[in-house]
Short mmCIF file of C-alpha atoms in Angstrom, two decimals:
data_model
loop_
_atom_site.label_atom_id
_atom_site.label_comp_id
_atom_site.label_asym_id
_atom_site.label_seq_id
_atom_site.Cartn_x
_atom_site.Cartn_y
_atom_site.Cartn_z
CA UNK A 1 14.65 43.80 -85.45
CA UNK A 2 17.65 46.40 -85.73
CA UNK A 3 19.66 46.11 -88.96
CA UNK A 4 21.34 49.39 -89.11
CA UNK A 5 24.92 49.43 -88.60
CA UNK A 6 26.97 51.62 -86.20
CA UNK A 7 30.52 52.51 -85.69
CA UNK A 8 32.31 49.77 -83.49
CA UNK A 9 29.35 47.79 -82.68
CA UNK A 10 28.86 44.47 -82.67
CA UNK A 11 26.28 42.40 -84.87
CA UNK A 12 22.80 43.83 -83.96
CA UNK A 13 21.09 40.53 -83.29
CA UNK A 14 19.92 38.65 -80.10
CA UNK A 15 22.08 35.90 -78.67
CA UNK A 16 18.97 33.87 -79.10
CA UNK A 17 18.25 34.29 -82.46
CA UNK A 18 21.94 33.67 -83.27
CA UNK A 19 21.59 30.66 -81.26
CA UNK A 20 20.14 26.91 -81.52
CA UNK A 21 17.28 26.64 -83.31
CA UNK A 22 16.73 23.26 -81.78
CA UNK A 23 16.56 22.50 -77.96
CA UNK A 24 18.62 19.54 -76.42
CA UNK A 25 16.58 17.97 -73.91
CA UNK A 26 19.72 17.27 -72.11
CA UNK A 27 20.93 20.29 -72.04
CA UNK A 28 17.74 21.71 -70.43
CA UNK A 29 17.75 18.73 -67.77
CA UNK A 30 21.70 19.61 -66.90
CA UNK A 31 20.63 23.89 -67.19
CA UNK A 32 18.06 23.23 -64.94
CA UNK A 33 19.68 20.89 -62.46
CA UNK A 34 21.40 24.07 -61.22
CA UNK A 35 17.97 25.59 -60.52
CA UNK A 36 16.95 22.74 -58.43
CA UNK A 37 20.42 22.63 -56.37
CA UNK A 38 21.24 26.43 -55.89
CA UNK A 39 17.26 26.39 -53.66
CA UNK A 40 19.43 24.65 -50.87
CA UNK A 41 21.52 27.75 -50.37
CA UNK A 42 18.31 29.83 -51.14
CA UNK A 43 15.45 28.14 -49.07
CA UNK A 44 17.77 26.05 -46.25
CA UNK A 45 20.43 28.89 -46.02
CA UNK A 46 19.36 31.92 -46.55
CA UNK A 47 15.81 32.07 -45.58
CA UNK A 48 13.94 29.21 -43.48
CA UNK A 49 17.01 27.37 -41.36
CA UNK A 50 20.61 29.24 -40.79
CA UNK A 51 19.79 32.21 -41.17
CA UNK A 52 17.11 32.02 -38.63
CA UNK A 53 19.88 29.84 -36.17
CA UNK A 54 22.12 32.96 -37.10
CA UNK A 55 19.22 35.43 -35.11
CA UNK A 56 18.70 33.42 -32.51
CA UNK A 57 19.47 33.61 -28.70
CA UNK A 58 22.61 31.80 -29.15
CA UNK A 59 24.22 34.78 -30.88
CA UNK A 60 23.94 37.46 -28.36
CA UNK A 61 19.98 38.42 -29.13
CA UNK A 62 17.66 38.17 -31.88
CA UNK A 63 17.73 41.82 -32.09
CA UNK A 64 21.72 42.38 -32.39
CA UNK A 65 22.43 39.36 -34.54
CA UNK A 66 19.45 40.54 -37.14
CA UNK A 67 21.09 44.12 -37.16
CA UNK A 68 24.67 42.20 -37.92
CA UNK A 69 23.29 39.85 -40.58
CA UNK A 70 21.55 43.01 -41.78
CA UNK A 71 24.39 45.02 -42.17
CA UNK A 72 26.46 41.98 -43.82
CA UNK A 73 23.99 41.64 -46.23
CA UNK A 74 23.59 45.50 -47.26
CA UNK A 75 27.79 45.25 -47.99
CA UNK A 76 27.03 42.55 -50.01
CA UNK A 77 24.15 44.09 -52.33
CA UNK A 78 26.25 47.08 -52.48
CA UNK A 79 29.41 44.89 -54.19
CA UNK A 80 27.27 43.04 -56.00
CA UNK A 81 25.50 46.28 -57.51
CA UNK A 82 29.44 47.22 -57.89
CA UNK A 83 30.74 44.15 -59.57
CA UNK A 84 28.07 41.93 -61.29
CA UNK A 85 27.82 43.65 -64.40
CA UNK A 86 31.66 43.81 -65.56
CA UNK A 87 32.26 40.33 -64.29
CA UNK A 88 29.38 39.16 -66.39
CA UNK A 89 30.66 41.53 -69.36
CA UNK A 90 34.13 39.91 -69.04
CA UNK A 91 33.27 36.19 -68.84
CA UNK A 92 31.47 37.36 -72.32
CA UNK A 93 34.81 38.66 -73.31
CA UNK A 94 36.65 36.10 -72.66
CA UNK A 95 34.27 33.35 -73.45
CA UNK A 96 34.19 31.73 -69.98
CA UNK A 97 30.77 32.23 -69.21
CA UNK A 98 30.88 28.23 -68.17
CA UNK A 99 34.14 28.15 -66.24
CA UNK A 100 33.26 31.39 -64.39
CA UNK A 101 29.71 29.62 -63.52
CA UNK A 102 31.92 26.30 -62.39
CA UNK A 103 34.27 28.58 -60.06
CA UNK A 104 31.67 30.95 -58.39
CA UNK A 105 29.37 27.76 -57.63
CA UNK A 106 32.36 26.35 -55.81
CA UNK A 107 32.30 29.33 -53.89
CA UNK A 108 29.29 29.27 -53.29
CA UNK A 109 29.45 25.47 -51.77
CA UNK A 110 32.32 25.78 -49.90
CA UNK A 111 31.74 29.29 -47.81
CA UNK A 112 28.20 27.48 -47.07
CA UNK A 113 30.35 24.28 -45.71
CA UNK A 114 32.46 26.59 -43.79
CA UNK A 115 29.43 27.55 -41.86
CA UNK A 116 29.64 24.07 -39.86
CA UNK A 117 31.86 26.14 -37.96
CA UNK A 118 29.88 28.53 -37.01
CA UNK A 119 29.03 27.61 -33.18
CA UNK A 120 26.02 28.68 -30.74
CA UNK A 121 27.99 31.26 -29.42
CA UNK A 122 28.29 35.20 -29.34
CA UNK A 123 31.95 35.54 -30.76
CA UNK A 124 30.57 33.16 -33.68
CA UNK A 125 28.43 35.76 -35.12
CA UNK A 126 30.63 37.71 -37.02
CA UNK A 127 32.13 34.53 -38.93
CA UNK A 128 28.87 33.42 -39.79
CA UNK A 129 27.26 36.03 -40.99
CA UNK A 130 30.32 37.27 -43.45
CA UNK A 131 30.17 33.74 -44.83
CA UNK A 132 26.56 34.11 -45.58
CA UNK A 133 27.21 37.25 -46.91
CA UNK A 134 30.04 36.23 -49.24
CA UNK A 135 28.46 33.22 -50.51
CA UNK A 136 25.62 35.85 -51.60
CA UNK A 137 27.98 37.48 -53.43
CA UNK A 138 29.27 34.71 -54.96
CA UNK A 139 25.75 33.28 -55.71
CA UNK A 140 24.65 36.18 -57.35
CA UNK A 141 28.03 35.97 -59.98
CA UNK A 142 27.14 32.68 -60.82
CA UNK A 143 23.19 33.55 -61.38
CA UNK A 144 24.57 35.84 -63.83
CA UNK A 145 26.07 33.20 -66.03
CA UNK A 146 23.61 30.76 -65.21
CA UNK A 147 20.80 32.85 -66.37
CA UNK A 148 22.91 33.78 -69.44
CA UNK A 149 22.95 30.19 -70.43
CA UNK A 150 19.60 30.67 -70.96
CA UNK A 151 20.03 31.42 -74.25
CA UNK A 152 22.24 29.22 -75.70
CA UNK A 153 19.98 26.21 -74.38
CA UNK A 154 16.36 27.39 -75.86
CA UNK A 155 15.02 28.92 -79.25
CA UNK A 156 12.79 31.89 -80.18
CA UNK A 157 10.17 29.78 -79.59
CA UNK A 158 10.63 27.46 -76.38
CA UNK A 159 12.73 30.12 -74.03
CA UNK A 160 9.50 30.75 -71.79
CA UNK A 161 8.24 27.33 -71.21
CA UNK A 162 12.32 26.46 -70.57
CA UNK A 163 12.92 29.40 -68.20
CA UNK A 164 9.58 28.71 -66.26
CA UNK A 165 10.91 25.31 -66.15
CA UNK A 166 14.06 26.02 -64.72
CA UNK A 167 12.09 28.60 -61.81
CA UNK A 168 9.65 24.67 -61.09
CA UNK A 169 13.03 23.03 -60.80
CA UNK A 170 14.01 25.62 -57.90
CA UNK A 171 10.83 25.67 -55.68
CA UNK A 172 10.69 22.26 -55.86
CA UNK A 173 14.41 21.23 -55.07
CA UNK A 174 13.48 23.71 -52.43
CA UNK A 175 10.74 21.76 -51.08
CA UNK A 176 12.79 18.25 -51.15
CA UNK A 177 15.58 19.76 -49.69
CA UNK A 178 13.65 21.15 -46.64
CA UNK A 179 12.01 17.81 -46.59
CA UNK A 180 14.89 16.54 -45.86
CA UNK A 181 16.14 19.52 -43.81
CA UNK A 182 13.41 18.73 -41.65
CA UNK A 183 13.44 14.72 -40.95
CA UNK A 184 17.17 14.49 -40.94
CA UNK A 185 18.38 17.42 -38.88
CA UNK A 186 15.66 20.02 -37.38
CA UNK A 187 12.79 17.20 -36.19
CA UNK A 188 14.92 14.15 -37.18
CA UNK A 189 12.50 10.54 -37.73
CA UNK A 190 15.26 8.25 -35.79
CA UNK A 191 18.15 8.60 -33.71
CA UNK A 192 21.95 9.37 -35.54
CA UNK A 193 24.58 11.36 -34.72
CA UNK A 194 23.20 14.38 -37.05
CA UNK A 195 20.41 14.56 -34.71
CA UNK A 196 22.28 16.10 -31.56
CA UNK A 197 21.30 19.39 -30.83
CA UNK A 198 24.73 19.59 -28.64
CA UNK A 199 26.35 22.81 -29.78
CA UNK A 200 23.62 22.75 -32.21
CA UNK A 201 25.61 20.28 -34.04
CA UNK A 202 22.30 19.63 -36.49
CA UNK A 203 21.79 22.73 -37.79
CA UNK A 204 25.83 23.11 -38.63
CA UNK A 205 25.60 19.56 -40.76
CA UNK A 206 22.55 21.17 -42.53
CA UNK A 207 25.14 23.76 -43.99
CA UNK A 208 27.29 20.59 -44.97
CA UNK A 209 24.02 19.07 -46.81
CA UNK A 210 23.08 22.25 -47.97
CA UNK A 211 26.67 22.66 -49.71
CA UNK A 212 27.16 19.16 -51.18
CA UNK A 213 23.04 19.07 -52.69
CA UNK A 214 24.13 22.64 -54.43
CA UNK A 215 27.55 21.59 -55.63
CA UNK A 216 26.11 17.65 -56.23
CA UNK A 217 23.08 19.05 -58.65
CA UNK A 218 25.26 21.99 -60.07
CA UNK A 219 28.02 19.79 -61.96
CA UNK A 220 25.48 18.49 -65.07
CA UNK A 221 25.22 21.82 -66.67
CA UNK A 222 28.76 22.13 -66.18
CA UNK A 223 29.13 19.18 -68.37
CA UNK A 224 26.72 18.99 -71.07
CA UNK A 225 26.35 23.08 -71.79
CA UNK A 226 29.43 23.74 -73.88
CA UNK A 227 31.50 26.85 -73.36
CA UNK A 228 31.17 29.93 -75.17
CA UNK A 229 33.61 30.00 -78.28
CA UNK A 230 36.23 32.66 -77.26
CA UNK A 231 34.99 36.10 -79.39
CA UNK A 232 37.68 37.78 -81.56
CA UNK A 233 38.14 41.26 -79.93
CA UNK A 234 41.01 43.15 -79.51
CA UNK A 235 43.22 43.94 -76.75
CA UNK A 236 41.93 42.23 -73.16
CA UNK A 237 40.57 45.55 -70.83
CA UNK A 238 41.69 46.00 -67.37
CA UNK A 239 39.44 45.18 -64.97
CA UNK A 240 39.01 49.35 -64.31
CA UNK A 241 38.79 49.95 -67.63
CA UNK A 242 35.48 47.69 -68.24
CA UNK A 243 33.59 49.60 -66.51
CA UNK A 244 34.66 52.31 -68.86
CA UNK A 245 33.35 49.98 -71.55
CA UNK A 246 30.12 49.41 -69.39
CA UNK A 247 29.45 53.01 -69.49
CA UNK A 248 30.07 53.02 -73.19
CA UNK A 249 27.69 49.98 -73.64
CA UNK A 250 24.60 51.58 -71.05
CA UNK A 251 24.38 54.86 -73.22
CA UNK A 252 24.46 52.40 -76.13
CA UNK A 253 21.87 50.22 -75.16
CA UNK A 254 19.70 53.67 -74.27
CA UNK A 255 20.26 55.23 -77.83
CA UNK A 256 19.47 52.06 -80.07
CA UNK A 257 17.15 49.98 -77.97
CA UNK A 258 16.16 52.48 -74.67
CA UNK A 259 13.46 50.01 -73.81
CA UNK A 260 15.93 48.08 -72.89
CA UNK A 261 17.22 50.34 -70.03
CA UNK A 262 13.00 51.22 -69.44
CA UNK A 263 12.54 47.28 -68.98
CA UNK A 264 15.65 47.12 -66.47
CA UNK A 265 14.40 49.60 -64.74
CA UNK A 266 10.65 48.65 -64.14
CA UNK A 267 11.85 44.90 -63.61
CA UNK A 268 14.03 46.13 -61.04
CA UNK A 269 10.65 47.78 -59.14
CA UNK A 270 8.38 44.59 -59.77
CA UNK A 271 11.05 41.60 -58.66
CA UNK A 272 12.03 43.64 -55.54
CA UNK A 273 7.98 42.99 -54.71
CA UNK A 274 8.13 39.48 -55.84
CA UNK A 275 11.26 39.10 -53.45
CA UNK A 276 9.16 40.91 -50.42
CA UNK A 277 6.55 38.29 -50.82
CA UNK A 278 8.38 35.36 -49.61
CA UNK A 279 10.89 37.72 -47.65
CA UNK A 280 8.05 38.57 -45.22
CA UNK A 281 5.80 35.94 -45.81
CA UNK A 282 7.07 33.82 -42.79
CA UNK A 283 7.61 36.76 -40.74
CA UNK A 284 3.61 38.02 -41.16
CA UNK A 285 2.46 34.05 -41.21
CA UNK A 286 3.82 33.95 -37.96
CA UNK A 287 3.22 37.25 -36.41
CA UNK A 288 -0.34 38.37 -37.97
CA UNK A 289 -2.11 35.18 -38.52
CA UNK A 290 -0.35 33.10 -35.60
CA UNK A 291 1.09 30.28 -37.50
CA UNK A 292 4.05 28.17 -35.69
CA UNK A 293 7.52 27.39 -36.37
CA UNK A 294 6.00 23.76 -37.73
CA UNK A 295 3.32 25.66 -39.88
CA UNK A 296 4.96 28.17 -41.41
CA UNK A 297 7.33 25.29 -42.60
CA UNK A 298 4.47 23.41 -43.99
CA UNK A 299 3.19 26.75 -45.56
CA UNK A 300 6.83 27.41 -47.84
CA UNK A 301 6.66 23.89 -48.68
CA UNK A 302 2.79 24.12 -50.38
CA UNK A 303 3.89 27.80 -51.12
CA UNK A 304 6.88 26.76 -53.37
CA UNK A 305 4.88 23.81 -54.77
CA UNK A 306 2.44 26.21 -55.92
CA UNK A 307 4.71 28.56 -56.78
CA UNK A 308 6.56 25.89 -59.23
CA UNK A 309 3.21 25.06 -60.80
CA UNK A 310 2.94 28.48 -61.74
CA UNK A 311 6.19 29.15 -63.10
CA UNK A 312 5.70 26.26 -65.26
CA UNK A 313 2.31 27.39 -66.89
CA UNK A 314 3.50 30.58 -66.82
CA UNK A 315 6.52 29.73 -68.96
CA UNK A 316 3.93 27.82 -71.70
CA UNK A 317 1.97 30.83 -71.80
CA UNK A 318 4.93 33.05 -72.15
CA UNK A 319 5.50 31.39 -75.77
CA UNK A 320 2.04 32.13 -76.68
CA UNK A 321 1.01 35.71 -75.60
CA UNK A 322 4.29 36.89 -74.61
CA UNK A 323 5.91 37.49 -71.65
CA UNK A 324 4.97 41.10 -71.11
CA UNK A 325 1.45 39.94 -70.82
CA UNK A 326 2.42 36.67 -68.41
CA UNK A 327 4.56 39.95 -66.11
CA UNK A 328 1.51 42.10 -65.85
CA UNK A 329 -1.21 39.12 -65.27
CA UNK A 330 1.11 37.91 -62.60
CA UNK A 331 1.30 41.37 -61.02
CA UNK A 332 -2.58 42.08 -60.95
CA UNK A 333 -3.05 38.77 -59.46
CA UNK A 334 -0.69 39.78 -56.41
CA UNK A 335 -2.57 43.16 -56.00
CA UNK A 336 -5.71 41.31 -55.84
CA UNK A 337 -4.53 38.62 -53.19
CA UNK A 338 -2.88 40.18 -51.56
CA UNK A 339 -5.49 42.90 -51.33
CA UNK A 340 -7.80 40.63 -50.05
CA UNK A 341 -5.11 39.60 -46.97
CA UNK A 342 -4.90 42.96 -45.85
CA UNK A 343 -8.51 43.64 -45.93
CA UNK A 344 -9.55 40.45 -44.06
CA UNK A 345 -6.53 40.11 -42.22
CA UNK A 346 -6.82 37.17 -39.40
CA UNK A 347 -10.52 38.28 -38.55
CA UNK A 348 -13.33 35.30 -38.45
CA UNK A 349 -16.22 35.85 -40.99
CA UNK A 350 -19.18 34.15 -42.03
CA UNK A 351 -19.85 33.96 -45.57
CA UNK A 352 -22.58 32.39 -47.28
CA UNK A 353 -23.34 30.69 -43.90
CA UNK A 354 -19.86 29.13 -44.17
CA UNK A 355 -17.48 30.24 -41.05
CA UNK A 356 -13.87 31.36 -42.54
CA UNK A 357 -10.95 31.73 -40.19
CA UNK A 358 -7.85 34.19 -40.45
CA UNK A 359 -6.02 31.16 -41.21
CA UNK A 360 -7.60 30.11 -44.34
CA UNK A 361 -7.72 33.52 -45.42
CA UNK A 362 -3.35 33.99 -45.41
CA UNK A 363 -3.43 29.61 -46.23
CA UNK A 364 -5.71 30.30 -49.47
CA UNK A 365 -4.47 33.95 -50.42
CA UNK A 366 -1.36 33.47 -49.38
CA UNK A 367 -1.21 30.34 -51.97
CA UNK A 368 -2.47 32.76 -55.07
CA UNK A 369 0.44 34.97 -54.36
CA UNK A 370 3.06 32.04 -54.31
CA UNK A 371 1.06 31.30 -57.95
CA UNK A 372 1.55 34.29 -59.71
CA UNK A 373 5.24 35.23 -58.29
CA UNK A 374 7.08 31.85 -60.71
CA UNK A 375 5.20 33.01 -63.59
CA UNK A 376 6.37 37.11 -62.99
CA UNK A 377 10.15 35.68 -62.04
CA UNK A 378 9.97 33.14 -65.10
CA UNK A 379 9.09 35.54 -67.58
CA UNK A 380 10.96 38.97 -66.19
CA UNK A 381 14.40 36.66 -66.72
CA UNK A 382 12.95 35.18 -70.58
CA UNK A 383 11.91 39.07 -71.53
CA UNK A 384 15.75 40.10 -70.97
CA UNK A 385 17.17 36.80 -72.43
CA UNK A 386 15.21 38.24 -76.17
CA UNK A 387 16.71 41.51 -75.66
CA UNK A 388 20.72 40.14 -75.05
CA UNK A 389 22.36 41.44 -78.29
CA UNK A 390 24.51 38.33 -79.55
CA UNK A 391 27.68 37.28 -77.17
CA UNK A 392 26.29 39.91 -74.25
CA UNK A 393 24.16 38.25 -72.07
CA UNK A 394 26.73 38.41 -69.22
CA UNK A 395 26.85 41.63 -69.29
CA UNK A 396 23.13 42.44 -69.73
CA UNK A 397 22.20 40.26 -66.76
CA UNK A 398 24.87 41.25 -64.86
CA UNK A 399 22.99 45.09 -65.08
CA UNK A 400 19.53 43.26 -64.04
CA UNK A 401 21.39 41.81 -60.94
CA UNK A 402 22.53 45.60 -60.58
CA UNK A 403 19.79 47.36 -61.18
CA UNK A 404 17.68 45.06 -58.82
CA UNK A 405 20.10 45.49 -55.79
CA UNK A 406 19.52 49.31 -56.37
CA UNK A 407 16.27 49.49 -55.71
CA UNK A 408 16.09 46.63 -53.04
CA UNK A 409 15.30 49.00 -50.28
CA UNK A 410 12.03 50.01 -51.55
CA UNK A 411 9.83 47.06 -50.37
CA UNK A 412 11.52 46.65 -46.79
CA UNK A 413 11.68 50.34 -46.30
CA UNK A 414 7.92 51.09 -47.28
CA UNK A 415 6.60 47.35 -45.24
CA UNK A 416 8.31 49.46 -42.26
CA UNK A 417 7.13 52.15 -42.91
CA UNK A 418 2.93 51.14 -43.16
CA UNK A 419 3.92 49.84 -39.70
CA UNK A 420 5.31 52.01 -37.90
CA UNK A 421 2.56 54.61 -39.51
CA UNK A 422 -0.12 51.81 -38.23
CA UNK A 423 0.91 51.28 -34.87
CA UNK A 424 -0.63 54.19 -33.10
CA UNK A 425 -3.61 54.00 -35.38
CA UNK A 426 -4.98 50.29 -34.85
CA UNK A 427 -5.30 48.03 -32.36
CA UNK A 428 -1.97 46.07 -30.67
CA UNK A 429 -0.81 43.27 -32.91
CA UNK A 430 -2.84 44.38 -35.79
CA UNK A 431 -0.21 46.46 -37.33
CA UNK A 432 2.28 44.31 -39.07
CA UNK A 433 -0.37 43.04 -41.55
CA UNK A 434 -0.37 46.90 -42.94
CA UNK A 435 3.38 46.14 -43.83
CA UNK A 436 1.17 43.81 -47.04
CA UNK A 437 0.12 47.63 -48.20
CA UNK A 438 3.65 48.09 -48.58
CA UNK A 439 4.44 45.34 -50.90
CA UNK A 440 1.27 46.14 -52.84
CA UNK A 441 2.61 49.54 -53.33
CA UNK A 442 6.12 48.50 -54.57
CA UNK A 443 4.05 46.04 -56.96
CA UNK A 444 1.70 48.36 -58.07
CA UNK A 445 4.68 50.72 -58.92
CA UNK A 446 6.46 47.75 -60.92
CA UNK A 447 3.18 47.35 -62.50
CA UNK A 448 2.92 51.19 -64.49
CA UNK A 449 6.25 51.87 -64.92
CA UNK A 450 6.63 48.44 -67.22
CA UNK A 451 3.20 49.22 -68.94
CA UNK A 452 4.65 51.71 -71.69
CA UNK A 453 7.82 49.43 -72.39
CA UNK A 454 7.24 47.62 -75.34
CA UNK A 455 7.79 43.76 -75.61
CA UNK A 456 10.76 42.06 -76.60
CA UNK A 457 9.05 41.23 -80.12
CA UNK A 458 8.36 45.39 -80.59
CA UNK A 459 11.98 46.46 -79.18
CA UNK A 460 15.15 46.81 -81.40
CA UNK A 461 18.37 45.00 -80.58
CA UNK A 462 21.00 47.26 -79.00
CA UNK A 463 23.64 47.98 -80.57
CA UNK A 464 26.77 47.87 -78.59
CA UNK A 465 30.49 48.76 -78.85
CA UNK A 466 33.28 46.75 -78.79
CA UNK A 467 35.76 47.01 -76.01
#
């Protein structure tokens, strides 16, 4: 590792390796805890229940509302592309990196609350989908702390298996909390008063569940992690003038450890792929391969436990090979499923005598790409987490948020794009599946551009100035 000194730097060693050198197995339970709760704003929220209440009928047309909730979202990539990586740089600063985790999650859970007041009606819209929108926001503030903890929880040689663990938490306090979703509120098993679809008062208490399972499973971590001791530094920065400092710190990073900034950037390609997968998963379940509302349900739920299982494996095999290696085996495994969905596509075959349906094809397929996305999101966060020169973290995740809402357009712009380029050429209904070439595309792109970056175990330490 880096040893030389510099001119106003810090100490050129890794928050890990200036860390524990003993796990608490406490301490991982409470880190992860958050993992498990935050997939209630993620899975129930965000992508399978009020978002898709949000787009519906009630709201003035599926078409407008998407185009509002759109538009809400793209302000709310842009300020967290803005923000993210000088409020993570200052809760380093300050050594709040706990407290600033405690507040944003209770931002989080109360805008999602707040939704209960979002009614079935047109004038509704605009309330609803700025609270989605700002707990988003919020969401993403506190995933910059959280996954800054990661480091002060795990050691050189546990931080894979721990961060793949905390990914298995997620998907599957994802699947128990649409489990729940489901029997309680959307196809309830017995009659109480949650169950009314009057003023689709069901779906609004699913907001209230949604925010008390986040806040309920975020408060361990909040309690066992310990804060950061407070760095001595000099004079406390505006908040204008830290991105001054952020400046300062990028060209650092790029002149003592650039693969740093080259691992930033190809992560930002890959993960915006991974994100695409489950993005339009639903959408091409439903519309290519004809799955229902009930079945494309079912699907997440065997898609996220899959999806945990890898993640988890993934993380173990991190700590062996590395997690370069786990990034790019995940990625060629995506290419190659989901190469074989857009070849087959929902076409009936015979093979070996043995009649396949377009169903098992996206059920089977669509299954290897839920494996390999944990293991790619498990080890992309563990890869950074080696590279965080000592008391930065914040601040170096807060520039992977960043540098991930920069490039977020790329695999929604090019699925649309394989589309529309589609329509005229194949036959009607047969061109959203193209949309997969896409994804592949944005993957395959992830996939060269992080092949020259070295590991974490080949790359120096940056060395960064002081503010």
């Amino acid at each position: 590792m880096n040893s030389a000194a510099a001119p106003e730097a810090t100490q050129p060693s890794s928050e890990l390796e200036a860390g524990n050198q003993l796990s608490n197995k406490g301490r991982i339970l409470a880190w992860a805890a958050w993992d498990w709760g935050s997939a209630a704003f993620n899975a129930v929220m965000t992508t399978f229940v009020f978002t898709v209440y949000l787009t519906s009928k009630a709201f003035g047309g599926e078409d407008q509302a998407s185009a509002v909730l759109g538009g809400a979202l793209a302000v709310a990539g842009a300020a967290i592309a803005l923000l993210a990586p000088v409020t993570g740089q200052r809760s380093d600063t300050g050594g709040r990196r706990k407290l600033w985790l405690g507040v944003n999650t209770a931002a989080v859970a109360l805008l999602t609350a707040l939704c209960f007041f979002v009614f079935p009606r047109p004038e509704f819209l605009l309330l609803g989908v700025s609270l989605i929108a700002l707990a988003n926001v919020f969401f993403e503030f506190a995933g910059v702390n959280y996954n800054a903890m990661l480091a002060q929880i795990s050691t050189p040689r546990n931080i894979g298996k721990i961060s793949g663990f905390g990914w298995g938490m997620g998907y599957l306090g994802g699947i128990v909390a649409l489990l729940i979703v489901l029997q309680l509120f959307v196809q309830p098993r017995f009659e109480w008063f949650g169950a009314s679809t009057e003023d689709s008062l069901n779906i609004r208490l699913v907001a209230v569940f949604s925010a008390l399972w986040f806040f309920v499973f975020a408060l361990p971590v909040l309690f066992a992690v310990p804060e950061l001791p407070k760095p001595r530094r000099g004079a406390r920065l505006g908040f204008l003038a830290s991105y001054g400092l952020l400046v300062r710190r990028i060209k650092a990073i790029y002149r003592t450890s650039p693969h740093t900034i080259f691992f930033l950037l190809a992560s930002a390609i890959f993960r915006d792929g991974l994100a695409a997968v489950f993005t339009f998963g639903g959408i091409i379940a439903a519309g290519t391969f004809d799955f229902e509302l009930s079945q494309v349900i079912f699907f997440a739920i065997f898609g996220n436990i899959v999806a945990a299982v890898g993640a988890i494996i993934g993380g173990f095999l991190d700590d062996r090979v590395g997690p370069k290696t786990v990034i790019l085996g995940s990625l060629v495994g995506l290419l190659a499923a989901g190469s074989v969905i857009l070849a087959l596509g929902n076409g009936d075959y015979v093979f070996f005598g043995m009649s396949w349906a377009g169903s098992t094809t996206f059920w089977v397929f669509g299954l290897f790409l839920c494996l390999f996305v944990g293991p790619a999101q498990a080890s992309s966060r563990a890869y950074l987490a080696r590279l965080a020169p000592q008391g930065e973290s914040g601040e170096l995740f807060g520039l992977y948020a960043t540098t991930g809402r920069a490039v977020s357009f790329l695999a929604p712009t090019l699925f649309t794009l394989c589309i529309a380029v589609a329509t005229p050429l194949v036959a009607e209904g047969e061109a959203q599946r193209w949309g997969i070439l896409g994804i592949m595309v944005v993957i395959l792109a992830g996939f060269l551009v992080l092949l020259p970056v070295k590991p974490p175990s080949e790359t120096e330490i940056a060395i960064v100035p002081q503010s």
